[in-house]
Amino acid sequence: MTERHVIAVLVDNEPGVLARVIGLFSGRGYNIESLTVSEVDAEAGLSRINVVTLGTPMVIEQIKNQLDRLVPVHSVHDLTEEGPHVETELALLKVAGQGDKRVEALRIADIFGAKVDDTTLESFIFRLDGQSEKIGRFIELMKPLGLVEVARTGAVAISRGSEGV
Amino acid sequence: MSQEMTGSEIVLRALVEQGVDTIFGYPGGAVLPIYDALHVQNSIRHILVRQEGGAVHAAEGYARSTGKVGVVLVTSGPGATNAVTGLTDALMDSVPVVCLTGQVPTHLIGNDAFQEADTTGITRPCTKHNYLVKDIADLARTVHEAFYVARSGRPGPVVIDLPKDILQGPGTYTPPSINGHRSYKPRKKGDIGQIEKAAAAMAQAERPLFYCGGGVVNAGPKASHLLTELVKLTGFPCTLTLMGLGALPASNKQFLGMVGMHGTYESNLAMYHCDLMINIGARFDDRVTGKLDEFAPHSTKIHVDIDPSSINKNVRADIPIVGDAAHVLEDLTKVWKARQHRADRKKMDAWWAQIDEWRSRDCLKYKQSDTLIKPQYALERLRELTGGRDDVFVTTEVGQHQMWAAQFLPFEKPNRWMTSGGLGTMGYGLPAAMGVQVAHPDALVIDVAGEASVLMNIQEMSTVAQYRLPVKIFILNNEYMGMVRQWQELLHGGRYSESYMDSLPDFVKLAESFGAVGLRAEKPSDVDGVIEEMIAVDKAVIADILVDKAENCFPMIPSGAAHHKMLLGPEDQADNPISEEGMVLV
Ligand SMILES: Cc1cc2nc3c(=O)[nH]c(=O)nc-3n(C[C@H](O)[C@H](O)[C@H](O)COP(=O)(O)OP(=O)(O)OC[C@H]3O[C@@H](n4cnc5c(N)ncnc54)[C@H](O)[C@@H]3O)c2cc1C
Ligand SMILES: Cc1ncc(C[n+]2csc(CCOP(=O)(O)OP(=O)(O)O)c2C)c(N)n1
Ligand SMILES: [Mg+2]
């Protein structure tokens, strides 16, 4: 019965707001699979928090209601429930190696459509965006090929069509 | 245009504009500028408590008994941390409180300065909202907003952390904004389609039950009137939670008594067997639901709450209605009348016949004694001897005495009963009684206390003395943490580990040392005299009622059990051992 939901929260860009959201999740024992936050409207002072969470339908409903009652929260959107949406994540991977492994890493990166952002004679930095699950697979493939380090942004998502949140 | 003033003056001006007449507080370095400004004005009365925790409970008592926002002023660091229990209490029980905390000057924040604490960090999970004011230009707006947040929607405590330089700095005052809040706009009107559905379900019901709570009290006296009217109109029975007592007059024939762990047999069996539950402003607390998967298993549930997060949290609602209890009750009554709904007479008669049968078990009966004062007896006498008065306010501490007070004292109106329900904070009752008495100087304010709880904030006797508050502290003294002892008897083989209250003070002398009157009752025949004198003297009183040390509070639904598995008295207790599942619950 556990479902994965992508939730977008529009909040006032004020100190403490992220702590409130994170505190809510930890205090009430909800899962955070990923969370990103950034200002999206400097003039209106609004930030957008994108959070991916896991829970039963009842817990997901609680999460949304609990988020919505926070004073600096303007609106809560469950993109998973609201319909088709585009979801993506960005990852940077550092892969170090020489010889065949290095060639193989580059070949797989090419298949996945990853870009090479930097390279030395012994290493690459790949940049890949896409579904979190695809990034996960890419990481798995890079492990035996000399994966040194991963940085992931966590998912961001936006609904399809002409309507905004 | 606007005149320049100090931050402290801005704060006081904003408080006055918010209708504040009383602050409960305690000074310290960081708030000295406010105390300085307080010293030269007459609009706001400051009540000096003896510990900041007492200030918050006093503000809660003030707020609960008036419907207004209670206001607290404490210093930085230890002043703020002492307030944390009270803030948590107010959060759990939805009490509107604004707490001003001092803070070190902005340039020292984060430096481990003297008496610095991360007050907004510490209080974030125990307030509805909190603010740290870093710019004097935001000060007036923040105070106004704090009051709006504290009292709107589901009420709760709000902290405003005020660095000392902000309090001293020059700034200008701004009145409350006429535009609503940017983001916090709780919904008051219920969805009319849902209300129609609810009314239709009510007309169809065979075994309906109103289950109402603190939300009706929070919605103001009008909501209680509307509830009383709707209960009468429909002919349905009604039960109330601990926090809801007074929302329907206790003398109303359709009132079944309190529901839940120590509620009446008839309320709990009606909960179990009802086919339609109409929950208005109650939050399906675990003290009420007992075992969730056996909770009211045959019922359709209507749930009215102003806070969407209360709905579908513990129990799934079939007809959820988000809105203010008063608004929804008004619309529900309108729809009920307009559609000419009425309950099926025959079915209602059968339901009432069943309820009357449960009632006839007389679940609150107890064995009277000639030698020992039964706590129930003491409360019955208190009820009788204060009967007919319209100005009685009761606060409680936490424990058996609290439950007996809920069972035996009649509340005819909302805002007359102040108790710590959600957090269950021992030490609440005495400071809360102070707050009530400050708000209602001529009323009879009684703290029904346990001897253990009352010691947790006993320093407030000094405040009581200073302001000549004639509060009556009615201690049901069983020399035990009775509620703990009861659980140890039922769940831990009678091993009374650390629940005996050794070395108690002589409460009569204690009272006298604070300039109050001390009275004691040792046998049943003393009780009336003590109560009469307690009421008659125009002074604070501690009445030390030495009650049966071994009395347990019944009825009781053991933790983890369903409503129909109630223990009615000591005779039931032996045959119904508590399940292992129940043992881990609190
Ligand atoms: C020792 C002990 C034993 C206890 N035993 C019992 C017991 O036997 N029975 C019992 O009932 N309780 C008992 N309690 C209390 C219990 O823990 C809860 O505090 C209580 O049941 C909650 O009451 P409530 O459901 O009315 O909710 P409250 O805590 O009063 O909450 C009010 C609800 O109404 C909503 N609301 C607020 N304002 C409005 C409005 N304007 N309009 C609509 N909705 C609104 C809120 O969002 C919230 O959901 C006990 C406590 C202690 C310490
Ligand atoms: C601050 C706090 N600490 C501990 C508890 C746990 N507790 C609940 S009731 C109780 C005993 C209360 O004893 P007393 O005040 O004498 O009341 P009685 O039950 O005897 O009537 C205790 C310790 C609590 N509710 N609050
Ligand atoms: Mg006791």
XYZ file of C-alpha atoms in Angstrom, chain B:
586
model
C 4.119 61.150 9.649
C 4.370 58.299 12.139
C 6.119 59.116 15.311
C 9.359 57.395 16.197
C 9.395 55.179 19.283
C 11.415 52.341 20.773
C 10.845 48.728 19.884
C 9.430 48.117 23.364
C 6.920 50.905 22.917
C 5.968 49.484 19.543
C 5.369 46.081 21.148
C 3.151 47.518 23.887
C 1.222 49.694 21.486
C 0.568 46.656 19.273
C -0.564 44.631 22.295
C -2.994 47.343 23.327
C -4.327 47.523 19.808
C -4.837 43.755 19.925
C -7.020 44.204 22.987
C -4.526 42.900 25.526
C -5.234 43.940 29.109
C -3.078 41.414 30.975
C 0.383 39.911 30.586
C 1.785 37.069 32.663
C 5.528 37.353 32.883
C 8.891 37.315 34.552
C 11.707 39.784 33.860
C 15.338 39.302 32.914
C 18.144 41.114 31.146
C 16.948 40.662 27.603
C 13.443 42.002 28.235
C 14.295 44.856 30.568
C 13.445 47.428 27.879
C 9.877 46.068 27.737
C 9.649 46.103 31.514
C 10.811 49.682 31.441
C 8.085 50.587 28.987
C 5.506 48.647 31.032
C 6.438 50.673 34.063
C 5.241 53.923 32.558
C 1.859 52.917 31.169
C -1.517 51.897 32.575
C -3.266 50.040 29.784
C -1.749 46.640 30.448
C -1.581 44.869 33.763
C 1.459 42.710 34.360
C 1.094 39.687 36.633
C 4.441 38.616 38.015
C 4.512 34.833 38.263
C 7.129 32.852 40.170
C 8.312 30.624 37.336
C 7.847 31.124 33.595
C 6.055 27.789 33.257
C 3.406 29.217 35.546
C 3.064 32.234 33.278
C 2.151 30.123 30.278
C -0.417 28.038 32.184
C -1.872 31.214 33.670
C -2.185 32.642 30.163
C -3.852 29.393 29.087
C -6.356 29.668 31.933
C -6.982 33.279 31.019
C -7.459 32.368 27.361
C -9.668 29.317 27.895
C -11.964 31.120 30.264
C -12.361 34.264 28.140
C -11.921 33.113 24.546
C -9.232 35.789 24.174
C -5.535 35.333 23.435
C -3.382 34.826 26.550
C -0.114 36.776 26.634
C 3.221 35.809 28.173
C 6.445 37.760 28.523
C 9.688 36.013 29.481
C 13.368 36.662 29.182
C 15.881 34.933 26.897
C 17.583 31.608 27.599
C 16.170 30.033 30.774
C 13.070 32.219 30.655
C 12.250 30.856 27.232
C 13.156 27.250 28.008
C 10.997 27.317 31.152
C 8.079 28.281 28.939
C 8.433 25.223 26.707
C 6.148 22.888 28.682
C 3.362 25.437 28.722
C 3.748 26.114 25.011
C 3.538 22.399 24.253
C 0.486 22.157 26.476
C -1.189 25.022 24.612
C -0.320 23.441 21.285
C -1.834 20.088 22.219
C -5.009 21.649 23.590
C -5.390 24.327 20.891
C -5.136 27.295 23.270
C -4.388 30.728 21.776
C -1.304 32.169 23.460
C 1.241 34.742 22.331
C 4.559 34.393 24.131
C 7.107 37.191 23.849
C 10.609 35.972 24.577
C 13.654 38.153 25.000
C 16.720 37.360 22.933
C 20.332 38.491 22.954
C 21.077 41.413 20.590
C 21.050 40.447 16.922
C 24.806 40.860 16.508
C 25.421 38.299 19.267
C 22.984 35.641 18.028
C 24.878 32.449 17.354
C 27.824 33.377 19.568
C 26.749 31.449 22.665
C 26.166 34.791 24.308
C 25.051 35.038 27.931
C 21.541 33.582 28.284
C 21.324 32.819 24.618
C 19.165 29.916 23.519
C 17.956 29.060 20.052
C 14.418 29.884 21.065
C 12.862 29.684 17.621
C 14.666 26.371 17.074
C 13.576 24.962 20.431
C 9.985 26.126 20.120
C 9.434 25.337 16.454
C 7.820 21.960 17.129
C 5.846 23.182 20.150
C 4.260 26.278 18.688
C 1.771 26.854 15.940
C 4.241 29.360 14.549
C 7.171 31.427 15.740
C 9.096 34.501 14.698
C 12.513 35.986 15.281
C 12.334 39.718 14.652
C 15.590 40.904 13.136
C 14.474 44.238 11.755
C 12.500 46.792 13.717
C 10.601 47.644 10.551
C 8.939 44.183 10.855
C 8.152 44.464 14.553
C 4.625 45.854 14.668
C 3.486 43.749 11.729
C 4.900 40.631 13.364
C 3.074 41.224 16.639
C -0.228 41.769 14.828
C 0.335 38.710 12.690
C 1.169 36.609 15.747
C -2.212 37.423 17.278
C -3.969 36.624 14.041
C -2.210 33.264 13.790
C -2.757 32.399 17.469
C -6.512 32.880 17.342
C -7.415 31.911 13.771
C -8.316 28.483 12.525
C -7.197 25.944 15.065
C -5.871 28.190 17.829
C -2.426 27.671 19.282
C 0.654 29.220 20.845
C 2.880 31.632 18.925
C 6.334 32.774 20.040
C 7.886 36.102 19.083
C 11.596 36.177 19.829
C 12.745 39.761 20.408
C 16.453 40.618 20.360
C 17.326 43.310 22.855
C 18.634 45.775 20.270
C 15.304 45.584 18.466
C 13.523 46.398 21.713
C 15.735 49.416 22.243
C 16.064 50.626 18.710
C 14.040 53.419 17.169
C 11.246 52.530 14.777
C 7.727 53.390 13.781
C 4.470 51.738 14.673
C 2.166 50.334 12.048
C -1.435 49.312 12.725
C -2.708 45.856 11.770
C -2.967 45.349 8.051
C -6.451 45.263 6.604
C -5.410 42.855 3.877
C -5.619 39.304 5.140
C -2.596 37.111 5.716
C -0.529 36.215 2.648
C -0.714 32.489 3.065
C -2.594 31.464 6.223
C -6.316 31.605 5.526
C -8.177 28.838 7.339
C -11.544 27.961 5.974
C -14.556 28.766 8.144
C -17.568 27.871 6.045
C -18.133 24.172 5.507
C -18.871 22.826 2.034
C -22.635 23.009 1.693
C -22.815 19.844 -0.419
C -21.101 17.912 2.357
C -23.406 19.483 4.933
C -26.417 18.369 2.887
C -24.972 14.867 2.807
C -24.450 14.943 6.546
C -28.015 16.057 7.176
C -29.349 13.323 4.934
C -27.281 10.704 6.740
C -28.587 12.026 10.049
C -32.180 11.679 8.868
C -31.492 8.059 7.897
C -29.671 7.048 11.042
C -31.016 4.460 13.425
C -28.430 4.809 16.169
C -26.911 8.277 15.814
C -24.548 9.905 18.276
C -23.032 13.358 18.543
C -19.387 13.145 19.652
C -18.188 16.681 20.289
C -15.007 18.162 21.615
C -12.801 21.122 22.315
C -13.419 22.487 18.814
C -16.942 23.466 19.810
C -15.550 25.340 22.819
C -12.916 26.966 20.603
C -15.598 28.115 18.196
C -17.089 30.352 20.901
C -20.245 30.239 23.031
C -22.415 30.565 19.937
C -21.289 27.118 18.808
C -22.408 25.630 22.105
C -25.829 27.248 21.731
C -26.122 25.912 18.215
C -25.063 22.455 19.321
C -27.601 22.468 22.133
C -30.277 23.505 19.675
C -29.364 20.851 17.123
C -29.226 18.139 19.767
C -32.701 19.126 20.858
C -33.999 19.394 17.302
C -32.783 15.947 16.319
C -33.377 14.163 19.608
C -29.998 12.444 19.253
C -27.786 11.555 22.211
C -24.553 13.482 22.670
C -21.272 12.670 24.344
C -18.369 15.044 24.953
C -14.625 14.630 25.245
C -12.669 15.822 28.248
C -11.886 19.022 26.352
C -15.459 19.490 25.216
C -17.137 19.457 28.639
C -19.562 22.361 28.872
C -20.215 22.500 25.116
C -23.590 20.925 25.930
C -25.034 21.628 29.383
C -24.321 18.736 31.722
C -27.946 18.835 32.867
C -29.215 18.194 29.333
C -31.066 14.871 29.322
C -29.508 13.954 25.996
C -25.992 14.282 27.383
C -24.483 10.880 28.071
C -21.460 12.065 30.009
C -17.836 12.032 28.967
C -16.570 9.508 26.431
C -13.278 7.619 26.450
C -10.944 5.833 28.794
C -12.627 7.171 31.947
C -15.890 8.153 30.313
C -19.287 6.746 31.159
C -20.464 3.277 30.261
C -23.402 4.664 28.270
C -21.197 7.001 26.232
C -18.703 4.344 25.350
C -21.257 1.695 24.508
C -23.155 4.218 22.435
C -19.866 4.961 20.645
C -19.331 1.271 20.009
C -22.839 0.550 18.765
C -23.790 3.729 16.931
C -24.478 3.566 13.205
C -23.830 7.268 12.658
C -21.220 9.301 14.486
C -21.389 13.068 14.174
C -17.994 14.306 15.316
C -17.838 18.055 15.766
C -14.496 19.483 16.868
C -13.054 16.343 18.403
C -9.868 14.734 17.183
C -10.285 10.973 17.699
C -7.654 10.986 20.406
C -6.396 7.597 21.560
C -7.857 8.222 25.053
C -11.200 8.224 23.249
C -10.907 5.668 20.484
C -9.200 2.891 22.416
C -8.394 0.054 20.071
C -8.621 1.630 16.622
C -9.641 -1.408 14.600
C -12.577 -2.013 16.918
C -13.571 1.626 17.196
C -17.245 2.231 16.412
C -17.090 -0.582 13.877
C -20.632 -0.231 12.522
C -20.723 3.478 12.027
C -20.708 6.019 9.265
C -18.635 8.966 10.407
C -19.253 12.651 9.867
C -16.264 14.708 10.946
C -16.363 18.486 11.275
C -13.022 20.145 12.007
C -11.416 23.455 11.160
C -8.047 21.778 10.721
C -7.951 19.450 7.698
C -5.046 17.576 9.291
C -7.360 16.369 12.076
C -9.538 14.653 9.506
C -8.529 11.138 8.398
C -5.573 11.196 10.773
C -6.545 8.353 13.079
C -9.991 7.428 11.859
C -11.325 7.628 8.316
C -14.271 9.996 7.905
C -17.057 9.117 5.485
C -18.367 12.676 5.361
C -15.527 15.099 6.137
C -16.426 18.750 6.570
C -13.678 21.333 6.949
C -14.947 24.418 8.717
C -15.575 26.247 11.945
C -17.911 24.393 14.306
C -20.230 27.385 14.720
C -20.566 27.990 10.998
C -21.108 24.341 10.202
C -23.594 23.841 13.040
C -25.536 26.835 11.820
C -25.671 25.554 8.245
C -26.406 22.014 9.338
C -29.333 23.216 11.417
C -30.613 25.311 8.518
C -30.418 22.387 6.123
C -32.039 20.038 8.627
C -34.957 22.430 8.997
C -35.211 23.404 5.332
C -35.289 19.803 4.162
C -37.776 19.014 6.904
C -35.601 16.156 7.993
C -36.640 14.365 11.105
C -35.410 11.316 12.908
C -37.455 8.128 12.710
C -39.400 8.170 15.967
C -39.627 4.418 16.396
C -35.957 3.822 15.774
C -34.974 6.623 18.067
C -37.158 5.234 20.823
C -35.471 1.868 20.486
C -32.029 3.500 20.563
C -32.887 5.517 23.648
C -34.316 2.422 25.341
C -30.974 0.752 24.790
C -29.076 3.770 26.077
C -31.282 3.983 29.153
C -30.512 0.361 29.876
C -26.779 1.160 29.776
C -27.410 4.211 31.901
C -29.164 2.133 34.510
C -25.841 0.430 35.248
C -25.051 3.664 37.080
C -21.409 3.397 36.140
C -20.189 6.206 38.393
C -21.466 4.607 41.570
C -18.921 3.932 44.272
C -18.886 2.353 47.711
C -19.479 4.999 50.331
C -17.568 4.770 53.591
C -18.252 6.136 57.067
C -14.629 6.500 57.977
C -12.757 7.296 54.780
C -13.468 10.221 52.512
C -14.067 8.851 49.070
C -12.733 11.279 46.467
C -15.975 10.918 44.541
C -17.906 11.862 47.655
C -15.814 14.987 48.159
C -16.539 16.056 44.587
C -20.244 15.272 44.933
C -20.335 17.525 47.958
C -18.421 20.203 46.050
C -20.988 19.875 43.281
C -23.888 20.196 45.708
C -22.446 23.062 47.693
C -21.571 25.105 44.601
C -24.803 24.148 42.809
C -27.003 26.994 41.714
C -24.027 29.330 41.289
C -23.429 30.588 37.807
C -19.886 31.763 38.334
C -17.911 28.601 39.034
C -14.738 27.912 37.052
C -12.811 24.696 37.582
C -9.232 23.927 36.678
C -7.466 20.661 37.432
C -4.089 19.132 37.771
C -3.468 15.733 36.169
C -4.339 12.323 37.520
C -7.257 10.499 39.094
C -8.640 13.670 40.659
C -8.829 15.184 37.166
C -10.878 12.286 35.863
C -13.162 12.310 38.899
C -13.665 16.045 38.465
C -14.620 15.429 34.827
C -17.054 12.726 35.884
C -18.618 14.371 38.919
C -18.643 18.119 38.329
C -21.345 19.546 36.087
C -20.442 22.086 33.426
C -23.410 23.966 32.123
C -21.437 26.349 29.922
C -18.303 26.304 27.816
C -15.117 28.018 29.056
C -15.789 26.971 32.650
C -13.535 23.926 32.621
C -9.777 24.245 32.189
C -7.749 21.051 32.152
C -4.607 19.790 30.490
C -5.888 17.074 28.172
C -3.481 16.462 25.348
C -0.191 16.849 27.165
C -1.503 15.946 30.620
C 0.726 18.444 32.386
C 0.891 18.045 36.153
C 1.205 21.498 37.660
C -1.212 23.073 35.204
C -4.111 23.650 37.537
C -2.819 26.174 40.073
C -1.334 28.665 37.605
C -4.295 28.146 35.253
C -6.633 28.994 38.151
C -4.651 32.179 38.697
C -5.152 33.141 35.082
C -8.877 32.437 35.310
C -9.199 34.436 38.503
C -7.358 37.403 37.005
C -9.823 37.373 34.116
C -12.862 36.857 36.388
C -12.023 38.568 39.669
C -15.382 37.871 41.327
C -15.854 34.292 40.211
C -15.399 31.160 42.289
C -12.300 29.530 40.805
C -11.416 26.072 42.041
C -8.342 24.022 41.227
C -9.249 20.386 41.785
C -5.783 19.092 42.587
C -3.767 16.066 43.461
C -1.149 16.470 46.161
C 1.606 15.382 43.779
C 0.636 17.620 40.870
C 0.067 20.736 42.897
C 3.623 20.606 44.175
C 4.891 21.009 40.634
C 3.959 24.692 40.542
C 3.377 25.390 44.211
C 5.617 28.465 44.011
C 2.669 30.212 42.366
C 1.039 30.479 45.806
C 3.281 33.483 46.114
C 1.724 35.056 43.017
C -1.709 34.221 44.394
C -0.770 36.056 47.553
C 0.677 39.103 45.819
C -2.418 39.738 43.715
C -4.863 38.571 46.410
C -6.391 36.049 44.046
C -9.010 34.095 46.020
C -8.439 30.784 44.214
C -9.494 27.609 45.983
C -7.133 24.682 45.780
C -9.116 21.588 46.526
C -6.596 18.807 47.008
C -7.823 15.234 46.855
C -4.871 14.060 48.874
C -4.351 10.318 48.548
C -0.634 10.491 49.307
C -0.001 8.751 46.017
C 0.490 9.600 42.445
C -2.866 7.926 42.302
C -3.109 7.506 38.553
C 0.337 5.942 38.480
C -0.526 3.732 41.440
C -3.692 2.600 39.652
C -1.761 1.580 36.539
C 0.811 -0.194 38.667
C -1.990 -2.083 40.381
C -3.631 -3.024 37.082
C -0.582 -3.555 34.908
C 2.444 -4.152 37.087
C 1.337 -6.594 39.738
C 0.834 -3.971 42.418
C 4.503 -3.061 42.549
C 4.165 0.551 43.609
C 7.528 1.688 42.416
C 8.170 5.330 43.385
C 4.516 6.367 43.339
C 4.119 6.968 47.071
C 4.328 10.642 47.976
C 6.574 10.587 50.979
C 7.435 13.678 52.991
C 4.514 15.753 51.852
C 4.274 19.239 53.278
C 1.622 20.134 55.807
C -0.678 21.823 53.298
C -2.483 23.803 55.985
C 0.739 25.368 57.199
C 1.912 25.768 53.644
C -1.220 27.778 52.861
C -0.731 29.887 55.951
C 2.868 30.609 55.106
C 1.657 32.159 51.858
C -0.996 34.191 53.630
C -3.762 31.884 52.451
C -6.220 29.887 54.504
C -5.467 26.214 55.096
C -8.267 23.765 55.816
C -8.285 20.027 56.273
C -10.904 17.293 56.109
C -10.010 13.924 57.595
C -13.356 12.149 57.704
C -16.542 12.302 55.671
C -18.311 14.440 58.243
C -15.644 17.159 57.851
C -16.174 17.612 54.145
C -19.190 19.920 54.052
C -17.778 22.261 56.654
C -14.478 22.556 54.845
C -16.120 23.242 51.507
C -18.481 25.803 53.006
C -15.659 27.633 54.665
C -13.511 27.417 51.563
C -16.240 29.143 49.563
C -17.089 31.641 52.247
C -13.654 33.091 52.923
C -12.661 35.818 50.549
C -9.108 34.624 50.322
C -7.056 31.951 48.666
C -7.619 28.576 50.297
C -5.856 25.264 50.232
C -8.340 22.595 51.282
C -6.465 19.406 52.050
C -9.002 16.625 51.679
C -7.484 13.396 52.940
C -9.131 10.802 50.772
C -9.052 7.021 50.497
C -5.521 6.179 49.344
C -6.540 3.024 47.517
C -9.474 4.263 45.467
C -9.244 3.619 41.741
C -10.874 5.600 38.996
C -13.615 3.739 37.137
C -15.074 3.149 34.668
C -11.949 2.452 32.703
C -11.208 1.154 29.249
C -7.828 -0.504 29.654
C -5.285 0.672 27.071
C -5.549 -1.200 23.836
C -9.072 -2.459 24.519
C -12.272 -1.654 22.668
C -15.133 0.375 24.135
C -17.343 -2.554 25.019
C -14.515 -4.046 27.124
C -14.919 -1.462 29.862
C -14.047 -2.175 33.461
C -16.831 -0.852 35.634
C -15.283 -1.348 39.016
C -12.837 -3.323 41.116
C -14.903 -6.477 40.605
C -14.259 -6.370 36.829
C -10.600 -5.729 37.179
C -9.718 -9.273 38.257
C -11.470 -11.045 35.366
C -10.070 -8.828 32.660
C -6.311 -8.935 32.626
C -4.771 -6.321 30.315
C -3.541 -7.668 26.973
C 0.144 -7.663 26.170
C -0.608 -5.388 23.272
C -2.216 -2.977 25.702
C 0.763 -3.055 28.023
C 3.024 -1.194 25.591
C 0.536 1.604 25.099
C 0.420 4.652 27.337
